[in-house]
């Protein structure tokens, strides 16, 4: 008996009624695996069984985040090779951004494996994001399909609704328009966002554009689920419900509780050497690989700030290790005050450490929630489309963070990054006081003790309602 069959047997035995069984099938990137797993944990707390389908190699990194191994079971998939992908590539972390198109084709090619598993385990619901063919399988196999969007409702409202189709060749003026009925005047198109949004018209797996894939996923599914809450972006949520004419289930911020408790000794020891709130922590998620000169410029900015810093960035393009990219004389000048780390770090736990006072982030959606949950000042340097939208939400809509000013060509100079850090770390600055006070107010609302709980309760109630309707 193979691993999957064994797990299936266990699930059948665990609950013969099988009325609360969710399968998860996220896009092959850690920015998606992690929020799907956080939601799995919350559902397991409510007694749900979760079958989590993912590339084989991704499982070890995620297992440690599984808080309910008795209820959440992983189903490893073999990611087929697609021409252009390096051998063994399974996730976005294994390939540069331009190859995500091929990686998505590989995800589509797992369809038979996915179908075979779902046919045996018979979930009631399947949550997915980019696998637009899940709803068709749902109709065939008899489960409800829910498109779980792990980026903000604002991003979906701005660029991924039927009211405004993004196609190749749209003019800059057309791209600067918002869709009819769009509910915001602060989170709006801007030149760098337009440049990114154009990629929605490009192929993203199996010859489909990203726009078509993501809009079809929502149109075809029985419901849309969002990792967000009304208190953070209510008008965008209403707009999505109106655009797609189907139930929109809200999961809330969906973050694990008490991140500090699990911080490993080596980080704790190093961070504890510094004064409370003094360390600048920088991380850009699981997908961004900087150019070498930009990577070096960022390091020089941290040096310039004079503050202690912990930088966790992937080695830049063309380098296999971080050491190859460290600017000359940098280590000697910075010494024990700075740590540049080229691998995965426990980000939420680091953000929860009392010495960390500032988070320089790309504003990926998970990092955004983790930043809001922490007590850190927030400095944003977004790169991709939804990160720019998240940044506008934090900076323009809620005024809880600052954004680093870029040069016309997108370059982040050490002077501008240092200026942004200083603006929030200098307690006497007005900007620092305003964003801090707004952040505390927002945090109180978003992370109120009962809020997450009540979101998950209504989420599960609305899931069950799908079975009845
Ligand atoms: O060394 C690291 C790096 C990241 N993380 C965690 O990994 C997640 C990263 O997620 P996110 O902040 O969303 O960034 P990306 O990995 O860049 O996410 C991709 O997916 C997101 C959700 O769809 C999008 O918002 C982003 O634009 C897209 O780049 C977070 O939970 C981090 O805490 C770590 O724990 N350690």
CSV table of C-alpha atoms and ligand atoms in Angstrom, one decimal:
chain,number,residue,atom,x,y,z
A,1,UNK,CA,0.0,0.0,0.0
A,2,UNK,CA,1.5,3.4,-1.0
A,3,UNK,CA,1.6,6.4,1.3
A,4,UNK,CA,-1.4,8.0,-0.1
A,5,UNK,CA,-3.6,4.9,0.2
A,6,UNK,CA,-2.5,4.5,3.8
A,7,UNK,CA,-3.5,8.1,4.6
A,8,UNK,CA,-6.8,7.7,2.8
A,9,UNK,CA,-7.6,4.6,4.9
A,10,UNK,CA,-6.8,6.6,8.0
A,11,UNK,CA,-9.1,9.4,7.0
A,12,UNK,CA,-12.0,7.1,6.2
A,13,UNK,CA,-11.7,5.4,9.5
A,14,UNK,CA,-11.3,8.7,11.4
A,15,UNK,CA,-14.7,10.0,10.3
A,16,UNK,CA,-17.2,7.8,8.4
A,17,UNK,CA,-19.6,10.7,7.9
A,18,UNK,CA,-16.9,12.5,6.0
A,19,UNK,CA,-18.8,15.8,6.0
A,20,UNK,CA,-16.0,18.1,7.1
A,21,UNK,CA,-13.1,17.1,4.9
A,22,UNK,CA,-11.3,19.8,3.0
A,23,UNK,CA,-8.6,19.3,0.4
A,24,UNK,CA,-6.0,22.0,-0.4
A,25,UNK,CA,-4.3,22.5,-3.7
A,26,UNK,CA,-2.3,25.7,-3.8
A,27,UNK,CA,0.0,27.2,-6.4
A,28,UNK,CA,3.6,25.8,-6.1
A,29,UNK,CA,5.1,28.7,-4.1
A,30,UNK,CA,5.7,29.2,-0.4
A,31,UNK,CA,3.8,32.5,-0.5
A,32,UNK,CA,0.8,30.2,-1.2
A,33,UNK,CA,1.7,26.9,0.6
A,34,UNK,CA,2.1,28.8,3.9
A,35,UNK,CA,-1.3,30.7,3.9
A,36,UNK,CA,-3.1,27.5,2.8
A,37,UNK,CA,-1.5,25.6,5.7
A,38,UNK,CA,-2.3,28.4,8.2
A,39,UNK,CA,-5.9,28.0,7.1
A,40,UNK,CA,-5.7,24.3,7.3
A,41,UNK,CA,-4.5,24.6,10.9
A,42,UNK,CA,-7.5,26.9,11.7
A,43,UNK,CA,-9.9,24.5,10.1
A,44,UNK,CA,-8.4,21.5,11.9
A,45,UNK,CA,-9.0,23.4,15.2
A,46,UNK,CA,-12.6,23.3,14.3
A,47,UNK,CA,-12.4,19.5,13.7
A,48,UNK,CA,-12.0,19.5,10.0
A,49,UNK,CA,-9.8,17.0,8.3
A,50,UNK,CA,-7.4,18.4,5.7
A,51,UNK,CA,-5.8,16.7,2.8
A,52,UNK,CA,-3.0,18.9,1.5
A,53,UNK,CA,-1.7,18.2,-2.0
A,54,UNK,CA,1.7,19.6,-2.8
A,55,UNK,CA,5.0,18.9,-4.6
A,56,UNK,CA,6.9,16.2,-2.8
A,57,UNK,CA,10.0,18.3,-2.1
A,58,UNK,CA,8.0,21.1,-0.5
A,59,UNK,CA,6.7,18.9,2.3
A,60,UNK,CA,9.7,18.9,4.7
A,61,UNK,CA,9.6,22.8,5.0
A,62,UNK,CA,5.9,22.8,5.7
A,63,UNK,CA,5.6,19.8,8.0
A,64,UNK,CA,6.9,21.9,10.9
A,65,UNK,CA,4.0,24.4,10.4
A,66,UNK,CA,1.5,21.6,10.6
A,67,UNK,CA,0.0,22.0,14.1
A,68,UNK,CA,-2.5,19.1,13.7
A,69,UNK,CA,-0.7,16.1,12.2
A,70,UNK,CA,-3.5,13.9,13.3
A,71,UNK,CA,-6.0,15.8,11.1
A,72,UNK,CA,-3.8,17.4,8.4
A,73,UNK,CA,-2.2,14.9,6.0
A,74,UNK,CA,0.1,15.7,3.1
A,75,UNK,CA,-0.3,14.1,-0.3
A,76,UNK,CA,2.9,14.5,-2.2
A,77,UNK,CA,2.7,15.0,-6.0
A,78,UNK,CA,5.3,14.3,-8.6
A,79,UNK,CA,5.8,17.5,-10.6
A,80,UNK,CA,6.3,16.5,-14.2
A,81,UNK,CA,9.2,17.9,-16.1
A,82,UNK,CA,8.3,20.6,-18.6
A,83,UNK,CA,10.8,21.8,-21.2
A,84,UNK,CA,12.7,24.9,-20.0
A,85,UNK,CA,12.5,24.0,-16.3
A,86,UNK,CA,15.7,22.9,-14.6
A,87,UNK,CA,15.6,19.2,-13.6
A,88,UNK,CA,13.8,18.6,-10.4
A,89,UNK,CA,12.2,22.1,-10.3
A,90,UNK,CA,9.0,21.9,-8.1
A,91,UNK,CA,8.4,25.4,-6.7
A,92,UNK,CA,8.8,29.1,-7.4
A,93,UNK,CA,11.8,29.1,-5.2
A,94,UNK,CA,13.6,26.7,-7.6
A,95,UNK,CA,13.1,28.9,-10.7
A,96,UNK,CA,13.4,32.5,-11.7
A,97,UNK,CA,10.1,34.5,-12.3
A,98,UNK,CA,10.1,34.2,-16.1
A,99,UNK,CA,9.9,30.3,-15.7
A,100,UNK,CA,6.8,30.5,-13.6
A,101,UNK,CA,4.8,30.1,-16.8
A,102,UNK,CA,6.4,26.6,-17.4
A,103,UNK,CA,6.0,25.7,-13.7
A,104,UNK,CA,2.3,26.4,-14.0
A,105,UNK,CA,2.1,24.2,-17.0
A,106,UNK,CA,3.7,21.5,-14.8
A,107,UNK,CA,1.0,22.1,-12.2
A,108,UNK,CA,-1.6,21.6,-14.8
A,109,UNK,CA,0.0,18.4,-15.8
A,110,UNK,CA,-0.5,17.0,-12.3
A,111,UNK,CA,-4.3,17.0,-13.0
A,112,UNK,CA,-4.5,13.2,-13.4
A,113,UNK,CA,-2.6,12.7,-10.1
A,114,UNK,CA,-4.8,15.2,-8.4
A,115,UNK,CA,-8.0,13.7,-9.8
A,116,UNK,CA,-6.9,10.2,-8.7
A,117,UNK,CA,-6.2,11.3,-5.1
A,118,UNK,CA,-9.5,13.3,-4.9
A,119,UNK,CA,-11.5,10.4,-6.3
A,120,UNK,CA,-10.2,8.2,-3.5
A,121,UNK,CA,-10.3,10.6,-0.5
A,122,UNK,CA,-13.6,12.2,-1.5
A,123,UNK,CA,-13.3,15.6,0.1
A,124,UNK,CA,-16.4,17.8,0.6
A,125,UNK,CA,-14.5,20.9,-0.5
A,126,UNK,CA,-11.4,21.6,-2.5
A,127,UNK,CA,-9.6,25.0,-2.0
A,128,UNK,CA,-7.3,26.0,-4.8
A,129,UNK,CA,-6.0,29.1,-6.5
A,130,UNK,CA,-4.4,28.8,-9.9
A,131,UNK,CA,-5.7,25.3,-10.9
A,132,UNK,CA,-8.7,26.6,-12.8
A,133,UNK,CA,-9.7,23.0,-13.7
A,134,UNK,CA,-10.6,22.1,-10.1
A,135,UNK,CA,-14.2,23.3,-10.4
A,136,UNK,CA,-14.7,20.9,-13.4
A,137,UNK,CA,-13.3,18.0,-11.3
A,138,UNK,CA,-15.7,19.1,-8.5
A,139,UNK,CA,-18.7,18.7,-10.8
A,140,UNK,CA,-17.4,15.3,-11.9
A,141,UNK,CA,-16.4,14.0,-8.5
A,142,UNK,CA,-19.0,15.7,-6.4
A,143,UNK,CA,-17.1,18.2,-4.2
A,144,UNK,CA,-17.5,22.0,-3.8
A,145,UNK,CA,-14.7,24.0,-5.3
A,146,UNK,CA,-13.6,27.2,-3.6
A,147,UNK,CA,-11.0,29.6,-5.1
A,148,UNK,CA,-8.9,30.7,-2.1
A,149,UNK,CA,-7.2,33.9,-3.0
A,150,UNK,CA,-4.1,34.6,-1.0
A,151,UNK,CA,-3.6,38.1,-2.2
A,152,UNK,CA,-5.6,41.1,-1.1
A,153,UNK,CA,-9.2,41.7,-2.3
A,154,UNK,CA,-8.0,45.1,-3.5
A,155,UNK,CA,-5.6,43.5,-6.0
A,156,UNK,CA,-8.3,41.2,-7.3
A,157,UNK,CA,-10.7,44.1,-7.6
A,158,UNK,CA,-8.3,46.3,-9.4
A,159,UNK,CA,-7.0,43.8,-12.0
A,160,UNK,CA,-8.8,40.5,-11.9
A,161,UNK,CA,-12.5,41.2,-12.4
A,162,UNK,CA,-14.7,40.6,-15.5
A,163,UNK,CA,-15.5,44.4,-15.7
A,164,UNK,CA,-12.0,45.1,-17.1
A,165,UNK,CA,-10.2,42.4,-19.1
A,166,UNK,CA,-6.5,42.8,-19.2
A,167,UNK,CA,-5.2,41.9,-22.7
A,168,UNK,CA,-2.0,42.3,-24.5
A,169,UNK,CA,-1.4,45.6,-26.3
A,170,UNK,CA,-3.5,47.8,-23.9
A,171,UNK,CA,-2.3,51.4,-23.9
A,172,UNK,CA,-0.8,53.0,-20.8
A,173,UNK,CA,-3.9,55.3,-20.6
A,174,UNK,CA,-6.2,52.2,-20.7
A,175,UNK,CA,-4.2,50.5,-18.0
A,176,UNK,CA,-4.3,53.6,-15.8
A,177,UNK,CA,-8.1,53.3,-15.7
A,178,UNK,CA,-9.9,51.5,-12.8
A,179,UNK,CA,-12.7,49.0,-13.7
A,180,UNK,CA,-16.3,50.5,-13.7
A,181,UNK,CA,-17.6,50.7,-10.2
A,182,UNK,CA,-14.2,50.2,-8.6
A,183,UNK,CA,-14.5,51.4,-4.9
A,184,UNK,CA,-11.3,53.3,-4.1
A,185,UNK,CA,-9.5,56.5,-5.0
A,186,UNK,CA,-6.4,55.7,-2.9
A,187,UNK,CA,-5.5,52.2,-4.2
A,188,UNK,CA,-5.3,53.0,-7.9
A,189,UNK,CA,-3.1,52.2,-10.9
A,190,UNK,CA,0.3,53.9,-11.0
A,191,UNK,CA,3.1,53.5,-13.5
A,192,UNK,CA,5.1,50.7,-11.8
A,193,UNK,CA,1.9,48.8,-11.0
A,194,UNK,CA,0.8,49.2,-14.6
A,195,UNK,CA,4.1,47.7,-15.7
A,196,UNK,CA,3.5,44.7,-13.5
A,197,UNK,CA,-0.2,44.4,-14.3
A,198,UNK,CA,0.7,43.9,-18.0
A,199,UNK,CA,2.1,40.5,-17.1
A,200,UNK,CA,-1.5,39.4,-16.3
A,201,UNK,CA,-2.0,39.3,-20.1
A,202,UNK,CA,1.1,37.1,-20.6
A,203,UNK,CA,0.9,33.3,-20.7
A,204,UNK,CA,0.9,31.6,-17.3
A,205,UNK,CA,0.7,27.9,-17.8
A,206,UNK,CA,-0.7,25.8,-20.7
A,207,UNK,CA,-1.0,28.8,-23.0
A,208,UNK,CA,-3.6,30.6,-20.8
A,209,UNK,CA,-3.1,34.2,-19.7
A,210,UNK,CA,-2.8,34.8,-15.9
A,211,UNK,CA,-5.8,37.1,-16.1
A,212,UNK,CA,-7.9,34.3,-17.8
A,213,UNK,CA,-6.6,31.7,-15.4
A,214,UNK,CA,-7.4,33.7,-12.3
A,215,UNK,CA,-10.7,35.1,-13.5
A,216,UNK,CA,-11.9,31.7,-14.7
A,217,UNK,CA,-10.9,30.1,-11.4
A,218,UNK,CA,-13.3,32.5,-9.7
A,219,UNK,CA,-16.1,32.3,-12.2
A,220,UNK,CA,-16.1,28.6,-12.3
A,221,UNK,CA,-15.8,27.9,-8.5
A,222,UNK,CA,-18.8,27.5,-6.2
A,223,UNK,CA,-17.5,30.2,-3.9
A,224,UNK,CA,-14.6,32.6,-3.5
A,225,UNK,CA,-12.6,32.6,-0.3
A,226,UNK,CA,-10.3,35.5,0.7
A,227,UNK,CA,-7.6,35.7,3.4
A,228,UNK,CA,-8.7,39.1,4.6
A,229,UNK,CA,-11.2,40.8,6.6
A,230,UNK,CA,-13.9,43.5,6.3
A,231,UNK,CA,-12.1,45.8,8.7
A,232,UNK,CA,-9.1,45.9,6.5
A,233,UNK,CA,-10.6,46.2,3.0
A,234,UNK,CA,-14.4,46.0,3.2
A,235,UNK,CA,-15.3,47.9,0.0
A,236,UNK,CA,-13.1,45.7,-2.1
A,237,UNK,CA,-14.7,42.6,-0.7
A,238,UNK,CA,-18.2,43.9,-1.6
A,239,UNK,CA,-16.9,44.8,-5.1
A,240,UNK,CA,-15.7,41.2,-5.7
A,241,UNK,CA,-19.0,39.7,-4.5
A,242,UNK,CA,-20.8,42.0,-6.9
A,243,UNK,CA,-18.5,41.3,-9.8
A,244,UNK,CA,-18.7,37.5,-9.5
A,245,UNK,CA,-22.2,37.1,-8.1
A,246,UNK,CA,-21.3,34.3,-5.7
A,247,UNK,CA,-20.6,33.8,-2.1
A,248,UNK,CA,-17.4,35.4,-0.8
A,249,UNK,CA,-16.1,33.6,2.3
A,250,UNK,CA,-13.7,35.6,4.6
A,251,UNK,CA,-11.1,33.7,6.5
A,252,UNK,CA,-9.6,36.7,8.4
A,253,UNK,CA,-5.8,37.3,8.6
A,254,UNK,CA,-5.2,33.6,9.4
A,255,UNK,CA,-1.9,33.8,11.3
A,256,UNK,CA,-0.5,31.4,13.9
A,257,UNK,CA,-0.7,32.6,17.4
A,258,UNK,CA,2.2,33.5,19.6
A,259,UNK,CA,5.1,33.3,17.1
A,260,UNK,CA,7.8,34.2,19.6
A,261,UNK,CA,7.5,31.0,21.5
A,262,UNK,CA,9.3,29.0,18.9
A,263,UNK,CA,12.2,31.2,18.0
A,264,UNK,CA,15.4,29.1,17.7
A,265,UNK,CA,18.3,29.9,20.1
A,266,UNK,CA,20.8,31.2,17.5
A,267,UNK,CA,18.4,34.0,16.5
A,268,UNK,CA,17.3,34.7,20.0
A,269,UNK,CA,20.8,35.0,21.2
A,270,UNK,CA,22.0,37.3,18.5
A,271,UNK,CA,18.9,39.6,18.5
A,272,UNK,CA,19.0,39.8,22.3
A,273,UNK,CA,22.4,41.6,22.2
A,274,UNK,CA,20.6,44.7,21.0
A,275,UNK,CA,18.4,47.3,22.6
A,276,UNK,CA,14.6,46.8,22.4
A,277,UNK,CA,13.2,48.0,19.1
A,278,UNK,CA,16.6,48.9,17.5
A,279,UNK,CA,17.2,46.1,14.9
A,280,UNK,CA,16.2,46.5,11.3
A,281,UNK,CA,15.0,43.2,9.8
A,282,UNK,CA,14.8,42.9,6.0
A,283,UNK,CA,13.3,40.0,4.0
A,284,UNK,CA,11.7,39.9,0.6
A,285,UNK,CA,9.7,36.6,0.7
A,286,UNK,CA,10.3,33.4,-1.3
A,287,UNK,CA,10.4,34.6,-4.9
A,288,UNK,CA,12.6,37.7,-5.2
A,289,UNK,CA,16.1,37.5,-6.5
A,290,UNK,CA,17.7,40.9,-6.8
A,291,UNK,CA,20.4,42.0,-9.2
A,292,UNK,CA,23.8,41.9,-7.6
A,293,UNK,CA,24.3,45.7,-7.6
A,294,UNK,CA,20.8,46.3,-6.1
A,295,UNK,CA,21.5,43.7,-3.4
A,296,UNK,CA,24.8,45.4,-2.6
A,297,UNK,CA,23.2,48.9,-2.5
A,298,UNK,CA,20.6,47.6,0.0
A,299,UNK,CA,23.4,46.3,2.3
A,300,UNK,CA,25.1,49.7,2.1
A,301,UNK,CA,21.9,51.3,3.1
A,302,UNK,CA,21.7,49.2,6.2
A,303,UNK,CA,25.3,50.1,7.0
A,304,UNK,CA,24.5,53.8,6.4
A,305,UNK,CA,21.6,53.6,8.9
A,306,UNK,CA,24.0,52.9,11.7
A,307,UNK,CA,21.4,50.6,13.2
A,308,UNK,CA,21.9,46.9,13.9
A,309,UNK,CA,20.4,44.8,11.1
A,310,UNK,CA,19.4,41.3,10.1
A,311,UNK,CA,19.1,40.8,6.4
A,312,UNK,CA,17.6,37.6,5.0
A,313,UNK,CA,17.7,37.7,1.3
A,314,UNK,CA,18.3,35.0,-1.4
A,315,UNK,CA,21.7,35.3,-3.1
A,316,UNK,CA,21.4,37.7,-6.0
A,317,UNK,CA,21.2,36.8,-9.6
A,318,UNK,CA,24.4,35.1,-10.8
A,319,UNK,CA,25.6,34.2,-7.3
A,320,UNK,CA,25.2,30.9,-5.6
A,321,UNK,CA,26.0,32.2,-2.2
A,322,UNK,CA,25.5,35.4,-0.3
A,323,UNK,CA,29.3,35.6,0.4
A,324,UNK,CA,29.9,36.2,-3.3
A,325,UNK,CA,27.8,39.3,-3.2
A,326,UNK,CA,28.9,41.1,0.0
A,327,UNK,CA,30.4,44.5,-0.9
A,328,UNK,CA,34.1,45.0,-0.3
A,329,UNK,CA,35.1,45.7,3.2
A,330,UNK,CA,31.5,45.5,4.4
A,331,UNK,CA,32.0,42.8,6.9
A,332,UNK,CA,34.9,44.5,8.5
A,333,UNK,CA,33.1,47.8,8.8
A,334,UNK,CA,29.8,46.4,10.1
A,335,UNK,CA,31.2,43.6,12.2
A,336,UNK,CA,28.8,42.1,14.8
A,337,UNK,CA,26.2,44.8,14.2
A,338,UNK,CA,24.9,43.2,11.0
A,339,UNK,CA,24.0,39.7,9.9
A,340,UNK,CA,23.4,38.9,6.3
A,341,UNK,CA,21.8,35.5,5.8
A,342,UNK,CA,21.1,33.8,2.5
A,343,UNK,CA,18.7,31.2,3.5
A,344,UNK,CA,15.2,30.7,5.0
A,345,UNK,CA,14.7,32.4,8.4
A,346,UNK,CA,11.8,32.1,10.9
A,347,UNK,CA,10.3,35.4,9.8
A,348,UNK,CA,7.2,35.7,12.0
A,349,UNK,CA,9.2,34.7,15.1
A,350,UNK,CA,12.0,37.2,14.3
A,351,UNK,CA,9.4,39.9,13.8
A,352,UNK,CA,8.0,39.0,17.3
A,353,UNK,CA,11.4,39.5,19.0
A,354,UNK,CA,11.5,42.6,21.2
A,355,UNK,CA,14.8,43.8,19.7
A,356,UNK,CA,13.4,44.1,16.2
A,357,UNK,CA,12.0,47.5,15.6
A,358,UNK,CA,11.7,47.9,11.9
A,359,UNK,CA,10.7,45.5,9.0
A,360,UNK,CA,11.9,46.3,5.5
A,361,UNK,CA,9.6,44.2,3.4
A,362,UNK,CA,8.6,43.5,-0.2
A,363,UNK,CA,5.0,43.5,1.1
A,364,UNK,CA,4.0,40.0,0.0
A,365,UNK,CA,0.6,39.3,1.4
A,366,UNK,CA,1.8,37.0,4.2
A,367,UNK,CA,4.6,39.4,5.1
A,368,UNK,CA,2.0,42.2,5.2
A,369,UNK,CA,-0.2,40.4,7.7
A,370,UNK,CA,2.9,39.3,9.8
A,371,UNK,CA,4.1,42.9,9.8
A,372,UNK,CA,0.7,44.2,11.0
A,373,UNK,CA,0.7,41.6,13.7
A,374,UNK,CA,4.1,42.6,15.0
A,375,UNK,CA,5.0,45.8,16.8
A,376,UNK,CA,7.6,46.8,14.1
A,377,UNK,CA,7.7,50.0,12.1
A,378,UNK,CA,7.1,49.0,8.4
A,379,UNK,CA,9.2,50.1,5.4
A,380,UNK,CA,8.1,48.8,2.1
A,381,UNK,CA,9.9,48.2,-1.1
A,382,UNK,CA,7.4,46.3,-3.3
A,383,UNK,CA,8.5,44.5,-6.5
A,384,UNK,CA,5.5,42.6,-8.0
A,385,UNK,CA,2.0,43.7,-8.8
A,386,UNK,CA,0.1,42.6,-5.8
A,387,UNK,CA,2.9,43.8,-3.5
A,388,UNK,CA,2.4,47.3,-4.9
A,389,UNK,CA,-1.3,47.1,-4.2
A,390,UNK,CA,-0.7,45.9,-0.7
A,391,UNK,CA,1.8,48.8,-0.2
A,392,UNK,CA,-0.9,51.3,-1.3
A,393,UNK,CA,-3.3,49.7,1.2
A,394,UNK,CA,-0.8,50.2,4.0
A,395,UNK,CA,0.6,53.5,3.0
A,396,UNK,CA,-2.3,55.4,1.4
A,397,UNK,CA,-5.4,53.8,2.7
A,398,UNK,CA,-4.3,53.0,6.3
A,399,UNK,CA,-1.2,55.2,6.7
A,400,UNK,CA,0.6,52.6,8.8
A,401,UNK,CA,3.8,52.3,6.8
A,402,UNK,CA,6.2,54.2,4.5
A,403,UNK,CA,7.4,53.3,1.1
A,404,UNK,CA,10.9,53.6,-0.1
A,405,UNK,CA,11.2,56.1,-2.9
A,406,UNK,CA,12.7,54.6,-6.1
A,407,UNK,CA,14.6,56.3,-8.9
A,408,UNK,CA,12.8,56.6,-12.3
A,409,UNK,CA,14.4,53.3,-13.4
A,410,UNK,CA,13.2,51.4,-10.3
A,411,UNK,CA,16.5,51.6,-8.6
A,412,UNK,CA,16.5,51.8,-4.8
A,413,UNK,CA,19.4,54.0,-3.7
A,414,UNK,CA,21.1,53.5,-0.4
A,415,UNK,CA,20.2,57.1,0.4
A,416,UNK,CA,16.5,56.6,-0.2
A,417,UNK,CA,16.3,53.4,1.8
A,418,UNK,CA,18.2,54.9,4.6
A,419,UNK,CA,15.9,57.9,4.5
A,420,UNK,CA,12.8,55.7,4.8
A,421,UNK,CA,14.3,53.7,7.7
A,422,UNK,CA,15.2,56.9,9.5
A,423,UNK,CA,11.8,58.4,8.9
A,424,UNK,CA,10.2,55.6,11.0
A,425,UNK,CA,13.0,54.8,13.4
A,426,UNK,CA,13.7,58.3,14.6
A,427,UNK,CA,11.1,58.6,17.4
A,428,UNK,CA,11.1,62.4,17.1
A,429,UNK,CA,10.0,62.3,13.5
A,430,UNK,CA,6.3,63.1,12.9
A,431,UNK,CA,6.0,60.3,10.3
A,432,UNK,CA,7.3,57.8,12.8
A,433,UNK,CA,4.7,58.9,15.4
A,434,UNK,CA,1.8,59.0,13.0
A,435,UNK,CA,2.4,55.5,11.4
A,436,UNK,CA,3.1,54.0,14.8
A,437,UNK,CA,-0.1,55.3,16.3
A,438,UNK,CA,-2.2,54.3,13.3
A,439,UNK,CA,-0.6,50.9,13.3
A,440,UNK,CA,-1.4,50.3,16.9
A,441,UNK,CA,-5.0,51.3,16.3
A,442,UNK,CA,-5.3,49.0,13.3
A,443,UNK,CA,-3.5,46.1,15.1
A,444,UNK,CA,-6.1,46.4,17.9
A,445,UNK,CA,-8.9,46.0,15.5
A,446,UNK,CA,-7.3,43.3,13.3
A,447,UNK,CA,-5.9,41.1,16.0
A,448,UNK,CA,-8.6,41.5,18.5
A,449,UNK,CA,-8.8,38.2,20.5
A,450,UNK,CA,-12.1,37.1,19.2
A,451,UNK,CA,-12.0,38.4,15.7
A,452,UNK,CA,-10.0,35.6,14.0
A,453,UNK,CA,-12.1,33.1,15.8
A,454,UNK,CA,-15.4,34.6,14.7
A,455,UNK,CA,-14.1,34.8,11.1
A,456,UNK,CA,-13.2,31.1,11.0
A,457,UNK,CA,-16.6,30.3,12.6
A,458,UNK,CA,-18.5,32.1,9.8
A,459,UNK,CA,-16.1,30.7,7.3
A,460,UNK,CA,-16.9,27.1,8.2
A,461,UNK,CA,-20.6,27.9,8.5
A,462,UNK,CA,-20.5,29.4,4.9
A,463,UNK,CA,-18.6,26.3,3.7
A,464,UNK,CA,-21.3,24.1,5.1
A,465,UNK,CA,-24.0,26.3,3.5
A,466,UNK,CA,-22.4,25.5,0.1
A,467,UNK,CA,-23.3,21.8,0.6
A,468,UNK,CA,-26.9,22.6,1.3
A,469,UNK,CA,-27.4,25.0,-1.6
B,1,LIG,O1,13.3,33.5,5.0
B,1,LIG,C1,12.0,33.5,5.0
B,1,LIG,C2,11.3,34.0,3.9
B,1,LIG,C3,9.9,34.0,4.0
B,1,LIG,N1,9.3,33.4,5.0
B,1,LIG,C4,7.8,33.3,5.1
B,1,LIG,O2,7.3,33.1,3.8
B,1,LIG,C5,6.1,33.8,3.6
B,1,LIG,C6,6.4,34.6,2.4
B,1,LIG,O3,5.1,35.0,1.9
B,1,LIG,P1,4.8,36.5,1.3
B,1,LIG,O4,5.2,37.5,2.2
B,1,LIG,O5,3.4,36.5,0.8
B,1,LIG,O6,5.9,36.6,0.1
B,1,LIG,P2,6.2,35.7,-1.2
B,1,LIG,O7,6.8,34.5,-0.9
B,1,LIG,O8,7.0,36.6,-2.1
B,1,LIG,O9,4.7,35.5,-1.9
B,1,LIG,C7,4.2,35.3,-3.1
B,1,LIG,O10,2.9,35.0,-2.9
B,1,LIG,C8,2.1,36.0,-2.2
B,1,LIG,C9,0.8,35.5,-1.9
B,1,LIG,O11,0.1,35.2,-3.0
B,1,LIG,C10,2.1,37.3,-2.9
B,1,LIG,O12,1.5,38.3,-2.2
B,1,LIG,C11,3.5,37.7,-3.3
B,1,LIG,O13,3.5,38.9,-4.1
B,1,LIG,C12,4.3,36.6,-4.0
B,1,LIG,O14,5.6,37.0,-4.2
B,1,LIG,C13,5.9,34.5,4.8
B,1,LIG,O15,5.0,33.8,5.6
B,1,LIG,C14,7.2,34.6,5.5
B,1,LIG,O16,7.1,34.7,6.9
B,1,LIG,C15,10.0,32.9,6.1
B,1,LIG,O17,9.4,32.4,7.1
B,1,LIG,N2,11.4,32.9,6.0
